[in-house]
């Protein structure tokens, strides 16, 4: 069945504990110690943690209070996103030495299509190894990689030998690899879906493969077809060098919880100002404004409104955000506010025409 679909040579590169590793790089005294980027022991949320901290159960999106409780010796450092972006750009420059088909997913990970590459190297595995070595030699940071015939399998494989490792899933190994894979390790299957699959007797890829497409669509909606295909090694999404954003936003976590809308309005002004800057840099506008509210108990609420016209200016964004804030009574004191703009004017522009790469099933990886 795989031979009926285009096979590519895809590498997924994922930096190891990127934010924390950059902090250790710039401050060697932090090496070997449990480290969290973001938050603190009083409030705030952990953005990232190094591997020493992860041994104690410290994870991203965890409250700083709980992180410190799990690991009393934990060191917190403030995030420096401009520095992370600077390093990320240097990493991407290395990627572009090998191919122009680079699709960044975030500052610390990207897909590369090296089916045809600038080095003329037929082995995607050797290219991945060389890229990882260059990142370490030139920037002092470790990266892991997954290599396979499509983006889905490459993404899953990059987690296999972390940190500072790589895994190749050759074309003839794909089916067995997916059948043996624990369902919780399937990219796109989160904690809630994992529990639902367990309840349905689906624990491995083999169990998933035994279910019909109709069964999966009945139980998982549109995602059912996705699960049905990826477990068979079918994922035709191409590496897209120019990812068009679907939304842009800005948010702030406060040093103290806010219970008055008057104080919240002051914060919304600065958030809207930052969002306007980001929209200007990206040269986009949008119609749908969403107000994000995180309460002191960490519960999350969003309120949205779609306008009949595109906007990008602070005053119009703020006007709608205020309306959403007063739309209904707040449930609790507030620790975070955010504003995002979606339904952007980029969604129908510059859609790349699909191309098919016909390659025989067996080729060097």
Coordinates of C-alpha atoms in Angstrom, one line a residue:
X1 CA 0.0 0.0 0.0
X2 CA 2.9 2.4 0.8
X3 CA 4.1 2.2 -2.8
X4 CA 0.8 3.9 -3.9
X5 CA 1.8 7.1 -2.1
X6 CA 4.7 9.5 -2.6
X7 CA 7.7 8.6 -0.3
X8 CA 10.0 11.3 0.8
X9 CA 13.1 11.5 2.9
X10 CA 12.0 13.6 5.9
X11 CA 14.0 14.6 8.9
X12 CA 12.4 16.0 12.0
X13 CA 15.0 17.9 14.1
X14 CA 14.1 18.6 17.7
X15 CA 16.4 20.5 20.1
X16 CA 16.9 18.9 23.5
X17 CA 15.4 21.0 26.3
X18 CA 16.1 24.1 24.1
X19 CA 15.3 27.0 26.4
X20 CA 17.0 25.4 29.4
X21 CA 20.0 24.4 27.3
X22 CA 20.5 27.9 26.0
X23 CA 20.5 29.2 29.6
X24 CA 23.1 26.6 30.6
X25 CA 25.1 27.5 27.6
X26 CA 25.2 31.2 28.6
X27 CA 25.6 30.4 32.3
X28 CA 27.7 27.2 32.7
X29 CA 27.2 27.3 36.5
X30 CA 23.6 26.1 35.9
X31 CA 24.8 22.8 34.3
X32 CA 23.9 19.7 36.2
X33 CA 21.4 21.4 38.3
X34 CA 17.6 21.1 38.1
X35 CA 16.5 24.1 36.1
X36 CA 13.2 25.7 35.1
X37 CA 12.7 28.5 32.6
X38 CA 9.8 30.7 33.6
X39 CA 7.7 31.0 36.7
X40 CA 8.9 31.0 40.3
X41 CA 8.0 29.2 43.5
X42 CA 5.3 31.7 44.3
X43 CA 3.4 31.9 41.0
X44 CA 3.9 31.7 37.2
X45 CA 4.1 28.8 34.9
X46 CA 7.1 26.8 33.8
X47 CA 7.9 27.3 30.1
X48 CA 10.6 24.6 30.0
X49 CA 12.7 22.4 32.2
X50 CA 16.0 20.6 31.7
X51 CA 16.4 16.9 32.0
X52 CA 17.6 17.0 35.6
X53 CA 14.4 18.8 36.6
X54 CA 12.2 16.4 34.6
X55 CA 13.5 13.5 36.8
X56 CA 11.4 15.1 39.6
X57 CA 8.3 15.4 37.4
X58 CA 8.8 19.1 36.5
X59 CA 7.2 19.8 33.2
X60 CA 6.3 22.7 30.9
X61 CA 2.9 24.3 31.7
X62 CA 3.3 23.2 35.4
X63 CA 2.8 25.9 38.0
X64 CA 6.0 27.2 39.6
X65 CA 4.6 26.4 43.0
X66 CA 4.1 22.7 42.2
X67 CA 7.4 22.5 40.4
X68 CA 9.2 23.8 43.5
X69 CA 7.2 21.4 45.6
X70 CA 8.3 18.5 43.4
X71 CA 11.9 19.6 43.3
X72 CA 12.9 21.9 46.3
X73 CA 16.4 22.4 44.8
X74 CA 14.9 23.7 41.5
X75 CA 16.5 26.9 40.1
X76 CA 14.2 29.3 38.2
X77 CA 15.4 31.7 35.5
X78 CA 13.4 34.2 33.5
X79 CA 12.9 33.4 29.8
X80 CA 14.8 35.3 27.3
X81 CA 12.9 34.8 24.1
X82 CA 15.0 37.2 22.0
X83 CA 18.1 35.1 22.8
X84 CA 16.2 31.9 22.0
X85 CA 15.1 33.4 18.7
X86 CA 18.7 34.4 17.9
X87 CA 20.0 30.9 18.4
X88 CA 17.0 29.4 16.5
X89 CA 17.9 31.5 13.5
X90 CA 21.5 30.2 13.5
X91 CA 20.1 26.6 13.7
X92 CA 17.9 27.2 10.7
X93 CA 20.8 28.7 8.8
X94 CA 22.4 25.3 9.2
X95 CA 19.3 23.5 7.9
X96 CA 19.2 25.7 4.8
X97 CA 22.8 24.5 3.9
X98 CA 21.1 21.2 3.1
X99 CA 17.7 22.0 1.7
X100 CA 15.3 24.9 1.1
X101 CA 12.4 22.7 2.1
X102 CA 12.5 23.6 5.8
X103 CA 9.2 23.9 7.8
X104 CA 9.8 25.4 11.3
X105 CA 7.2 24.2 13.9
X106 CA 8.6 26.4 16.7
X107 CA 11.9 27.9 17.7
X108 CA 13.3 24.5 18.6
X109 CA 12.0 22.1 16.0
X110 CA 11.5 21.8 12.2
X111 CA 10.9 19.4 9.4
X112 CA 13.4 19.1 6.5
X113 CA 12.7 17.4 3.2
X114 CA 16.0 16.1 1.9
X115 CA 14.7 13.8 -0.8
X116 CA 16.7 16.1 -3.1
X117 CA 19.3 18.0 -1.2
X118 CA 22.1 20.5 -1.8
X119 CA 24.8 18.1 -0.7
X120 CA 23.8 15.4 -3.1
X121 CA 23.8 13.0 -0.2
X122 CA 21.4 10.0 -0.8
X123 CA 21.3 9.2 2.9
X124 CA 18.9 11.2 5.1
X125 CA 20.3 9.4 8.1
X126 CA 23.8 10.7 7.4
X127 CA 22.5 14.2 6.7
X128 CA 20.7 14.2 10.1
X129 CA 23.8 13.1 11.9
X130 CA 25.9 15.8 10.2
X131 CA 23.3 18.5 11.0
X132 CA 23.2 17.4 14.7
X133 CA 27.0 17.4 14.8
X134 CA 27.2 20.9 13.3
X135 CA 24.7 22.3 15.8
X136 CA 26.8 20.9 18.6
X137 CA 30.1 22.1 17.2
X138 CA 29.0 25.5 16.1
X139 CA 26.4 26.3 18.9
X140 CA 27.2 24.0 21.7
X141 CA 23.7 22.5 21.8
X142 CA 22.4 19.0 21.5
X143 CA 19.6 18.0 19.1
X144 CA 17.7 14.8 18.4
X145 CA 16.3 13.7 15.0
X146 CA 13.8 11.3 13.5
X147 CA 14.1 10.2 9.9
X148 CA 11.5 8.4 7.7
X149 CA 9.2 8.5 4.7
X150 CA 6.8 11.2 6.0
X151 CA 6.4 13.9 8.6
X152 CA 4.3 11.9 11.0
X153 CA 6.8 9.0 11.4
X154 CA 9.8 11.4 11.5
X155 CA 8.1 13.3 14.3
X156 CA 7.4 10.2 16.3
X157 CA 10.9 8.8 15.7
X158 CA 12.7 12.0 16.9
X159 CA 11.5 11.2 20.5
X160 CA 12.8 7.7 20.4
X161 CA 16.5 8.2 21.3
X162 CA 16.3 11.6 23.1
X163 CA 18.3 13.3 24.3
X164 CA 21.1 13.7 21.7
X165 CA 20.2 10.8 19.5
X166 CA 18.4 9.9 16.3
X167 CA 16.3 7.1 14.9
X168 CA 15.6 6.1 11.3
X169 CA 12.5 4.2 10.3
X170 CA 13.3 2.8 6.8
X171 CA 10.4 2.2 4.3
X172 CA 10.4 -1.6 4.9
X173 CA 10.3 -1.0 8.7
X174 CA 7.4 1.4 8.8
X175 CA 4.4 -1.0 9.2
X176 CA 6.1 -3.0 12.0
X177 CA 7.3 0.2 13.7
X178 CA 3.7 1.6 13.8
X179 CA 2.1 -1.6 14.9
X180 CA 4.5 -1.9 17.8
X181 CA 4.2 1.7 18.8
X182 CA 2.3 2.5 22.1
X183 CA -0.8 4.5 21.3
X184 CA 0.2 7.3 23.7
X185 CA 3.3 7.9 21.5
X186 CA 1.3 8.6 18.4
X187 CA 1.7 12.3 17.4
X188 CA -1.7 13.9 17.7
X189 CA -3.0 11.5 20.4
X190 CA -3.1 13.6 23.6
X191 CA -3.8 12.5 27.2
X192 CA -7.6 12.6 26.9
X193 CA -7.7 10.7 23.6
X194 CA -5.2 8.2 25.0
X195 CA -7.6 7.4 27.9
X196 CA -10.5 7.1 25.4
X197 CA -8.6 4.7 23.3
X198 CA -7.6 2.6 26.3
X199 CA -11.3 2.4 27.1
X200 CA -11.9 1.1 23.6
X201 CA -9.2 -1.5 23.9
X202 CA -6.6 0.4 21.8
X203 CA -3.2 0.2 23.4
X204 CA -0.8 -0.1 20.4
X205 CA -0.7 0.7 16.8
X206 CA -1.7 -2.9 16.0
X207 CA -4.9 -2.4 18.1
X208 CA -5.6 0.8 16.3
X209 CA -5.1 -0.8 12.9
X210 CA -7.6 -3.5 13.7
X211 CA -10.4 -0.9 13.9
X212 CA -12.4 0.1 10.9
X213 CA -12.4 3.6 9.5
X214 CA -16.1 3.8 10.3
X215 CA -15.5 2.8 13.9
X216 CA -12.8 5.4 14.3
X217 CA -14.8 8.2 12.7
X218 CA -17.8 7.3 14.9
X219 CA -15.7 7.5 18.1
X220 CA -13.2 10.3 17.2
X221 CA -15.0 12.3 14.5
X222 CA -12.8 13.9 11.8
X223 CA -9.7 12.7 13.6
X224 CA -10.8 9.1 13.0
X225 CA -9.7 9.2 9.4
X226 CA -6.4 10.6 10.4
X227 CA -5.7 7.8 12.8
X228 CA -6.9 5.2 10.3
X229 CA -4.4 6.4 7.7
X230 CA -1.3 7.3 9.8
X231 CA -1.2 3.8 11.5
X232 CA -0.9 2.5 7.9
X233 CA 2.1 4.8 7.2
X234 CA 0.0 7.2 5.1
X235 CA 0.6 10.9 5.7
X236 CA 0.8 12.9 2.6
X237 CA 1.4 16.4 4.1
X238 CA 4.4 18.0 2.4
X239 CA 7.1 20.1 4.1
X240 CA 5.9 23.6 3.7
X241 CA 8.7 26.2 3.8
X242 CA 6.4 29.1 4.2
X243 CA 3.9 28.3 7.0
X244 CA 1.0 30.8 6.9
X245 CA 0.0 31.6 10.5
X246 CA -3.7 30.9 11.4
X247 CA -3.6 33.3 14.3
X248 CA -1.5 35.8 16.2
X249 CA -1.7 36.7 19.8
X250 CA -0.2 38.3 22.9
X251 CA -0.8 37.5 26.6
X252 CA 0.4 38.5 30.0
X253 CA 0.7 36.6 33.3
X254 CA 0.3 39.0 36.3
X255 CA 2.5 39.1 39.4
X256 CA -0.7 39.4 41.5
X257 CA -4.2 38.1 40.7
X258 CA -6.6 40.8 39.4
X259 CA -10.1 41.0 40.6
X260 CA -11.1 44.4 39.2
X261 CA -12.0 45.0 35.6
X262 CA -10.5 48.5 35.8
X263 CA -7.0 47.0 36.4
X264 CA -7.6 44.4 33.7
X265 CA -8.4 47.1 31.2
X266 CA -5.0 48.7 31.9
X267 CA -3.3 45.4 31.1
X268 CA -5.4 44.9 28.0
X269 CA -4.0 48.2 26.6
X270 CA -0.4 46.9 26.7
X271 CA -1.5 43.5 25.4
X272 CA -3.3 45.1 22.4
X273 CA -0.3 47.3 21.8
X274 CA 2.0 44.3 21.6
X275 CA -0.4 42.5 19.4
X276 CA -0.6 45.4 17.0
X277 CA 3.3 45.3 16.7
X278 CA 3.2 41.6 15.9
X279 CA 0.5 42.1 13.3
X280 CA 2.4 44.9 11.7
X281 CA 5.6 42.9 11.5
X282 CA 3.7 39.9 10.0
X283 CA 1.8 42.3 7.7
X284 CA -1.5 40.6 8.4
X285 CA -5.0 41.5 9.7
X286 CA -7.9 39.4 11.1
X287 CA -11.6 39.3 11.7
X288 CA -12.0 37.1 14.8
X289 CA -10.8 38.4 18.2
X290 CA -10.5 36.0 21.1
X291 CA -10.0 37.1 24.7
X292 CA -8.3 34.5 26.8
X293 CA -8.8 34.5 30.6
X294 CA -7.0 32.3 33.0
X295 CA -8.3 32.4 36.5
X296 CA -6.5 32.1 39.8
X297 CA -7.6 28.4 40.0
X298 CA -5.9 27.8 36.6
X299 CA -9.2 27.3 34.9
X300 CA -9.3 28.8 31.4
X301 CA -12.1 30.7 29.5
X302 CA -12.1 32.1 26.0
X303 CA -14.6 34.6 24.5
X304 CA -14.6 35.4 20.8
X305 CA -16.3 37.7 18.3
X306 CA -16.0 37.8 14.6
X307 CA -16.2 41.2 12.8
X308 CA -17.4 41.8 9.3
X309 CA -14.0 43.4 8.3
X310 CA -10.3 42.9 8.9
X311 CA -8.6 44.8 11.6
X312 CA -5.0 45.2 12.8
X313 CA -5.0 48.4 14.8
X314 CA -4.7 48.6 18.6
X315 CA -7.8 50.8 19.1
X316 CA -10.1 48.5 17.3
X317 CA -8.6 45.4 18.9
X318 CA -9.0 47.0 22.3
X319 CA -12.5 48.1 21.7
X320 CA -13.6 44.5 21.0
X321 CA -11.5 43.0 23.8
X322 CA -13.2 45.4 26.3
X323 CA -16.6 44.3 25.0
X324 CA -15.6 40.6 25.5
X325 CA -14.3 41.3 29.0
X326 CA -17.7 42.8 30.0
X327 CA -19.7 40.2 28.1
X328 CA -20.3 38.2 31.3
X329 CA -19.3 38.3 34.9
X330 CA -15.9 37.0 35.8
X331 CA -15.8 33.7 37.6
X332 CA -12.8 34.4 39.8
X333 CA -9.8 36.6 40.2
X334 CA -7.6 36.6 37.1
X335 CA -3.9 35.6 36.7
X336 CA -3.5 35.9 32.9
X337 CA -5.1 37.8 30.0
X338 CA -4.5 37.3 26.3
X339 CA -5.8 38.6 23.0
X340 CA -5.5 36.8 19.7
X341 CA -6.6 37.6 16.2
X342 CA -7.7 34.8 13.9
X343 CA -9.5 34.4 10.5
X344 CA -6.5 36.2 9.0
X345 CA -6.3 37.7 5.5
X346 CA -3.5 35.3 4.7
X347 CA -5.6 32.1 4.8
X348 CA -6.5 32.0 1.1
X349 CA -3.3 33.6 -0.2
X350 CA -0.2 31.9 -1.7
X351 CA -1.5 28.4 -1.2
X352 CA 1.3 26.2 -2.8
X353 CA 0.3 23.9 -5.6
X354 CA 0.6 20.3 -4.6
X355 CA 3.3 18.3 -6.3
X356 CA 3.9 14.6 -6.3
X357 CA 7.4 13.0 -5.9
X358 CA 7.4 9.5 -7.3
X359 CA 10.1 7.4 -5.7
X360 CA 10.4 3.6 -5.5
X361 CA 9.7 2.0 -2.2
X362 CA 13.3 1.0 -1.4
X363 CA 16.0 3.7 -1.3
X364 CA 18.9 4.6 1.0
X365 CA 18.0 6.2 4.3

